[in-house]
Amino acid sequence: MTSTENKYDTDTRTVTLRVNGREVTREVPTRLTLADFLRDDLDLVSVHLGCEHGVCGCCTVLLDGGSVRSCLMLAVQAVGHEVETVESLSADQNNLHPIQEAFAEEQGLQCGFCTPAMVLRTKEILADGQERSDDEVRDEISGILCRCTGYQNIINAVQNAGRKLRCGASGGCGTAGDEAKGA
């Protein structure tokens, strides 16, 4: 073993960051990815590791409100930042976040492997409250691969979640087409 290998194996740092609204401090190897930190040290198993090369996007989490690939980021790089996983949305299965409700209603959950990343990406893209076309949603979620190839249900879920967030739990504020019809 060379001295460089030994350094990478044993070099540790104390990290303090906010995860799902609470401050967390741990001693971690400097080469530990954020994904492994979240899954192995904090038991946040919604962070899924697919390709571990940043291609599939299934490890997407929100860092200060913007999506990042947690398999490409080191835990030490997240020091002082706010990290959100899908566990932050609702701890109560009987009181889901509107985005989670929309994914269930539109059957956007499918096998579930990409779902936490899709839900977090949805939260990010809907944060501005703007309505989007199906093509715009398709483009916004294109960085996360759905192995079930069920993108239409996910797009429907994003649109449903957008209505819920803009119009309340019923999502019943109508559409531009409804307004044109006098609805």
PDB file of C-alpha atoms in Angstrom:
ATOM      1  CA  MET A   1       0.000   0.000   0.000  1.00  0.00           C
ATOM      2  CA  THR A   2       1.347   3.438  -0.910  1.00  0.00           C
ATOM      3  CA  SER A   3       1.214   6.409   1.412  1.00  0.00           C
ATOM      4  CA  THR A   4      -1.386   8.019  -0.884  1.00  0.00           C
ATOM      5  CA  GLU A   5      -3.718   5.015  -0.592  1.00  0.00           C
ATOM      6  CA  ASN A   6      -3.302   5.039   3.160  1.00  0.00           C
ATOM      7  CA  LYS A   7      -4.130   8.755   3.314  1.00  0.00           C
ATOM      8  CA  TYR A   8      -7.380   8.299   1.395  1.00  0.00           C
ATOM      9  CA  ASP A   9      -8.386   5.332   3.496  1.00  0.00           C
ATOM     10  CA  THR A  10      -7.902   7.016   6.868  1.00  0.00           C
ATOM     11  CA  ASP A  11      -8.315  10.754   6.339  1.00  0.00           C
ATOM     12  CA  THR A  12     -11.504  11.885   8.058  1.00  0.00           C
ATOM     13  CA  ARG A  13     -13.272  15.183   8.665  1.00  0.00           C
ATOM     14  CA  THR A  14     -16.064  16.307  10.907  1.00  0.00           C
ATOM     15  CA  VAL A  15     -19.025  17.420   8.835  1.00  0.00           C
ATOM     16  CA  THR A  16     -21.976  19.470  10.026  1.00  0.00           C
ATOM     17  CA  LEU A  17     -24.897  20.025   7.707  1.00  0.00           C
ATOM     18  CA  ARG A  18     -28.665  20.246   7.864  1.00  0.00           C
ATOM     19  CA  VAL A  19     -30.491  17.189   6.605  1.00  0.00           C
ATOM     20  CA  ASN A  20     -34.275  17.286   6.329  1.00  0.00           C
ATOM     21  CA  GLY A  21     -34.434  20.229   8.690  1.00  0.00           C
ATOM     22  CA  ARG A  22     -32.162  18.973  11.449  1.00  0.00           C
ATOM     23  CA  GLU A  23     -28.494  19.610  12.052  1.00  0.00           C
ATOM     24  CA  VAL A  24     -26.258  16.555  11.740  1.00  0.00           C
ATOM     25  CA  THR A  25     -22.606  16.248  12.751  1.00  0.00           C
ATOM     26  CA  ARG A  26     -20.522  13.160  11.986  1.00  0.00           C
ATOM     27  CA  GLU A  27     -16.894  12.156  11.513  1.00  0.00           C
ATOM     28  CA  VAL A  28     -16.636  10.812   7.954  1.00  0.00           C
ATOM     29  CA  PRO A  29     -13.924   9.661   5.543  1.00  0.00           C
ATOM     30  CA  THR A  30     -13.073  12.524   3.210  1.00  0.00           C
ATOM     31  CA  ARG A  31     -13.821  10.310   0.178  1.00  0.00           C
ATOM     32  CA  LEU A  32     -17.312   9.295   1.357  1.00  0.00           C
ATOM     33  CA  THR A  33     -19.990  10.275  -1.140  1.00  0.00           C
ATOM     34  CA  LEU A  34     -23.013  12.227  -0.001  1.00  0.00           C
ATOM     35  CA  ALA A  35     -25.201   9.328  -1.171  1.00  0.00           C
ATOM     36  CA  ASP A  36     -23.369   6.813   1.019  1.00  0.00           C
ATOM     37  CA  PHE A  37     -23.412   9.263   3.932  1.00  0.00           C
ATOM     38  CA  LEU A  38     -27.178   9.728   3.648  1.00  0.00           C
ATOM     39  CA  ARG A  39     -27.913   6.013   3.209  1.00  0.00           C
ATOM     40  CA  ASP A  40     -25.361   4.397   5.511  1.00  0.00           C
ATOM     41  CA  ASP A  41     -24.816   6.969   8.255  1.00  0.00           C
ATOM     42  CA  LEU A  42     -28.290   8.512   8.430  1.00  0.00           C
ATOM     43  CA  ASP A  43     -30.432   5.557   7.233  1.00  0.00           C
ATOM     44  CA  LEU A  44     -32.137   7.693   4.579  1.00  0.00           C
ATOM     45  CA  VAL A  45     -32.707   4.798   2.218  1.00  0.00           C
ATOM     46  CA  SER A  46     -34.801   6.787  -0.267  1.00  0.00           C
ATOM     47  CA  VAL A  47     -31.488   7.829  -1.823  1.00  0.00           C
ATOM     48  CA  HIS A  48     -31.077   5.133  -4.447  1.00  0.00           C
ATOM     49  CA  LEU A  49     -27.789   4.303  -6.108  1.00  0.00           C
ATOM     50  CA  GLY A  50     -28.192   3.215  -9.712  1.00  0.00           C
ATOM     51  CA  CYS A  51     -25.178   3.794 -11.912  1.00  0.00           C
ATOM     52  CA  GLU A  52     -22.924   5.605  -9.375  1.00  0.00           C
ATOM     53  CA  HIS A  53     -21.622   7.702 -12.281  1.00  0.00           C
ATOM     54  CA  GLY A  54     -24.226  10.486 -12.251  1.00  0.00           C
ATOM     55  CA  VAL A  55     -25.944   9.222 -15.383  1.00  0.00           C
ATOM     56  CA  CYS A  56     -29.199   7.735 -14.071  1.00  0.00           C
ATOM     57  CA  GLY A  57     -30.080  10.495 -11.591  1.00  0.00           C
ATOM     58  CA  CYS A  58     -31.703   8.102  -9.109  1.00  0.00           C
ATOM     59  CA  CYS A  59     -29.529   9.469  -6.296  1.00  0.00           C
ATOM     60  CA  THR A  60     -30.836  13.017  -6.795  1.00  0.00           C
ATOM     61  CA  VAL A  61     -31.352  15.021  -3.610  1.00  0.00           C
ATOM     62  CA  LEU A  62     -31.937  18.731  -3.080  1.00  0.00           C
ATOM     63  CA  LEU A  63     -29.012  20.831  -1.888  1.00  0.00           C
ATOM     64  CA  ASP A  64     -30.200  24.277  -0.826  1.00  0.00           C
ATOM     65  CA  GLY A  65     -33.291  23.657  -2.959  1.00  0.00           C
ATOM     66  CA  GLY A  66     -31.477  22.647  -6.149  1.00  0.00           C
ATOM     67  CA  SER A  67     -31.101  19.080  -7.363  1.00  0.00           C
ATOM     68  CA  VAL A  68     -27.682  17.408  -7.216  1.00  0.00           C
ATOM     69  CA  ARG A  69     -26.413  13.913  -7.905  1.00  0.00           C
ATOM     70  CA  SER A  70     -25.452  12.687  -4.430  1.00  0.00           C
ATOM     71  CA  CYS A  71     -23.244   9.931  -5.900  1.00  0.00           C
ATOM     72  CA  LEU A  72     -21.002  12.582  -7.480  1.00  0.00           C
ATOM     73  CA  MET A  73     -20.714  14.775  -4.405  1.00  0.00           C
ATOM     74  CA  LEU A  74     -18.637  14.131  -1.320  1.00  0.00           C
ATOM     75  CA  ALA A  75     -20.214  14.472   2.108  1.00  0.00           C
ATOM     76  CA  VAL A  76     -17.532  17.004   3.048  1.00  0.00           C
ATOM     77  CA  GLN A  77     -18.717  19.227   0.165  1.00  0.00           C
ATOM     78  CA  ALA A  78     -22.153  19.501   1.788  1.00  0.00           C
ATOM     79  CA  VAL A  79     -20.835  21.099   4.980  1.00  0.00           C
ATOM     80  CA  GLY A  80     -22.950  24.096   5.910  1.00  0.00           C
ATOM     81  CA  HIS A  81     -25.652  23.294   3.354  1.00  0.00           C
ATOM     82  CA  GLU A  82     -29.263  22.104   3.621  1.00  0.00           C
ATOM     83  CA  VAL A  83     -29.879  18.658   2.134  1.00  0.00           C
ATOM     84  CA  GLU A  84     -33.385  17.362   1.492  1.00  0.00           C
ATOM     85  CA  THR A  85     -34.341  13.782   0.776  1.00  0.00           C
ATOM     86  CA  VAL A  86     -37.850  12.566   0.031  1.00  0.00           C
ATOM     87  CA  GLU A  87     -38.201  11.692   3.729  1.00  0.00           C
ATOM     88  CA  SER A  88     -38.441  15.451   4.378  1.00  0.00           C
ATOM     89  CA  LEU A  89     -41.790  15.758   2.621  1.00  0.00           C
ATOM     90  CA  SER A  90     -43.991  13.804   5.020  1.00  0.00           C
ATOM     91  CA  ALA A  91     -43.261  11.420   7.842  1.00  0.00           C
ATOM     92  CA  ASP A  92     -46.947  10.524   8.103  1.00  0.00           C
ATOM     93  CA  GLN A  93     -48.232   8.015   5.524  1.00  0.00           C
ATOM     94  CA  ASN A  94     -51.771   9.257   6.208  1.00  0.00           C
ATOM     95  CA  ASN A  95     -50.881  12.863   5.454  1.00  0.00           C
ATOM     96  CA  LEU A  96     -48.749  12.848   2.330  1.00  0.00           C
ATOM     97  CA  HIS A  97     -47.241  15.919   0.689  1.00  0.00           C
ATOM     98  CA  PRO A  98     -49.279  17.030  -2.380  1.00  0.00           C
ATOM     99  CA  ILE A  99     -46.457  15.864  -4.673  1.00  0.00           C
ATOM    100  CA  GLN A 100     -46.509  12.397  -3.111  1.00  0.00           C
ATOM    101  CA  GLU A 101     -50.328  12.305  -3.401  1.00  0.00           C
ATOM    102  CA  ALA A 102     -50.115  13.262  -7.060  1.00  0.00           C
ATOM    103  CA  PHE A 103     -47.592  10.523  -7.835  1.00  0.00           C
ATOM    104  CA  ALA A 104     -49.850   7.942  -6.154  1.00  0.00           C
ATOM    105  CA  GLU A 105     -52.992   9.219  -7.901  1.00  0.00           C
ATOM    106  CA  GLU A 106     -51.399   9.250 -11.362  1.00  0.00           C
ATOM    107  CA  GLN A 107     -49.593   5.914 -10.919  1.00  0.00           C
ATOM    108  CA  GLY A 108     -46.302   7.729 -11.315  1.00  0.00           C
ATOM    109  CA  LEU A 109     -44.721   5.559  -8.615  1.00  0.00           C
ATOM    110  CA  GLN A 110     -44.254   2.500 -10.865  1.00  0.00           C
ATOM    111  CA  CYS A 111     -41.422   0.292  -9.548  1.00  0.00           C
ATOM    112  CA  GLY A 112     -40.345   3.073  -7.190  1.00  0.00           C
ATOM    113  CA  PHE A 113     -36.618   3.077  -7.895  1.00  0.00           C
ATOM    114  CA  CYS A 114     -36.489   6.532  -9.507  1.00  0.00           C
ATOM    115  CA  THR A 115     -39.495   7.861  -7.588  1.00  0.00           C
ATOM    116  CA  PRO A 116     -37.696   9.663  -4.722  1.00  0.00           C
ATOM    117  CA  ALA A 117     -35.515  11.489  -7.238  1.00  0.00           C
ATOM    118  CA  MET A 118     -38.516  12.317  -9.449  1.00  0.00           C
ATOM    119  CA  VAL A 119     -40.483  13.614  -6.451  1.00  0.00           C
ATOM    120  CA  LEU A 120     -37.607  15.852  -5.337  1.00  0.00           C
ATOM    121  CA  ARG A 121     -37.030  17.108  -8.883  1.00  0.00           C
ATOM    122  CA  THR A 122     -40.773  17.857  -9.049  1.00  0.00           C
ATOM    123  CA  LYS A 123     -40.529  19.870  -5.836  1.00  0.00           C
ATOM    124  CA  GLU A 124     -37.676  21.870  -7.335  1.00  0.00           C
ATOM    125  CA  ILE A 125     -39.331  22.606 -10.680  1.00  0.00           C
ATOM    126  CA  LEU A 126     -42.692  23.507  -9.128  1.00  0.00           C
ATOM    127  CA  ALA A 127     -41.150  25.844  -6.544  1.00  0.00           C
ATOM    128  CA  ASP A 128     -41.707  28.850  -8.805  1.00  0.00           C
ATOM    129  CA  GLY A 129     -45.468  28.158  -9.049  1.00  0.00           C
ATOM    130  CA  GLN A 130     -45.430  28.345 -12.856  1.00  0.00           C
ATOM    131  CA  GLU A 131     -47.590  26.114 -15.015  1.00  0.00           C
ATOM    132  CA  ARG A 132     -45.636  24.011 -17.523  1.00  0.00           C
ATOM    133  CA  SER A 133     -46.538  22.145 -20.692  1.00  0.00           C
ATOM    134  CA  ASP A 134     -46.036  18.373 -20.895  1.00  0.00           C
ATOM    135  CA  ASP A 135     -43.005  18.970 -23.140  1.00  0.00           C
ATOM    136  CA  GLU A 136     -41.481  21.350 -20.587  1.00  0.00           C
ATOM    137  CA  VAL A 137     -42.024  18.817 -17.782  1.00  0.00           C
ATOM    138  CA  ARG A 138     -40.526  16.073 -19.954  1.00  0.00           C
ATOM    139  CA  ASP A 139     -37.447  18.250 -20.483  1.00  0.00           C
ATOM    140  CA  GLU A 140     -37.198  19.143 -16.765  1.00  0.00           C
ATOM    141  CA  ILE A 141     -37.225  15.499 -15.623  1.00  0.00           C
ATOM    142  CA  SER A 142     -35.057  14.201 -18.458  1.00  0.00           C
ATOM    143  CA  GLY A 143     -31.996  13.920 -16.226  1.00  0.00           C
ATOM    144  CA  ILE A 144     -33.547  11.085 -14.239  1.00  0.00           C
ATOM    145  CA  LEU A 145     -33.916   7.722 -15.966  1.00  0.00           C
ATOM    146  CA  CYS A 146     -37.090   5.727 -15.396  1.00  0.00           C
ATOM    147  CA  ARG A 147     -36.321   2.076 -16.039  1.00  0.00           C
ATOM    148  CA  CYS A 148     -40.031   1.312 -16.323  1.00  0.00           C
ATOM    149  CA  THR A 149     -40.182   3.833 -19.208  1.00  0.00           C
ATOM    150  CA  GLY A 150     -43.411   5.160 -17.756  1.00  0.00           C
ATOM    151  CA  TYR A 151     -42.675   8.808 -18.264  1.00  0.00           C
ATOM    152  CA  GLN A 152     -46.251   9.769 -19.189  1.00  0.00           C
ATOM    153  CA  ASN A 153     -47.559   8.789 -15.734  1.00  0.00           C
ATOM    154  CA  ILE A 154     -44.743  10.788 -14.152  1.00  0.00           C
ATOM    155  CA  ILE A 155     -45.540  13.797 -16.336  1.00  0.00           C
ATOM    156  CA  ASN A 156     -49.205  13.470 -15.338  1.00  0.00           C
ATOM    157  CA  ALA A 157     -48.108  13.343 -11.684  1.00  0.00           C
ATOM    158  CA  VAL A 158     -45.992  16.482 -12.046  1.00  0.00           C
ATOM    159  CA  GLN A 159     -48.909  18.307 -13.692  1.00  0.00           C
ATOM    160  CA  ASN A 160     -51.305  17.082 -10.967  1.00  0.00           C
ATOM    161  CA  ALA A 161     -48.850  18.127  -8.241  1.00  0.00           C
ATOM    162  CA  GLY A 162     -48.522  21.554  -9.854  1.00  0.00           C
ATOM    163  CA  ARG A 163     -52.303  22.016  -9.771  1.00  0.00           C
ATOM    164  CA  LYS A 164     -52.423  20.867  -6.127  1.00  0.00           C
ATOM    165  CA  LEU A 165     -49.678  23.276  -5.105  1.00  0.00           C
ATOM    166  CA  ARG A 166     -51.137  26.209  -7.064  1.00  0.00           C
ATOM    167  CA  CYS A 167     -54.811  25.559  -6.283  1.00  0.00           C
ATOM    168  CA  GLY A 168     -54.932  23.680  -2.987  1.00  0.00           C
ATOM    169  CA  ALA A 169     -55.448  20.034  -2.110  1.00  0.00           C
ATOM    170  CA  SER A 170     -58.297  19.484  -4.581  1.00  0.00           C
ATOM    171  CA  GLY A 171     -56.257  20.894  -7.463  1.00  0.00           C
ATOM    172  CA  GLY A 172     -59.541  22.296  -8.709  1.00  0.00           C
ATOM    173  CA  CYS A 173     -58.606  25.746  -9.966  1.00  0.00           C
ATOM    174  CA  GLY A 174     -59.221  24.742 -13.566  1.00  0.00           C
ATOM    175  CA  THR A 175     -57.000  25.115 -16.557  1.00  0.00           C
ATOM    176  CA  ALA A 176     -56.544  27.794 -19.148  1.00  0.00           C
ATOM    177  CA  GLY A 177     -58.866  25.757 -21.363  1.00  0.00           C
ATOM    178  CA  ASP A 178     -61.546  25.716 -18.644  1.00  0.00           C
ATOM    179  CA  GLU A 179     -61.358  29.498 -18.328  1.00  0.00           C
ATOM    180  CA  ALA A 180     -61.793  29.879 -22.094  1.00  0.00           C
ATOM    181  CA  LYS A 181     -64.904  27.677 -21.884  1.00  0.00           C
ATOM    182  CA  GLY A 182     -66.315  29.834 -19.069  1.00  0.00           C
ATOM    183  CA  ALA A 183     -65.785  27.145 -16.428  1.00  0.00           C
TER     184      ALA A 183
END
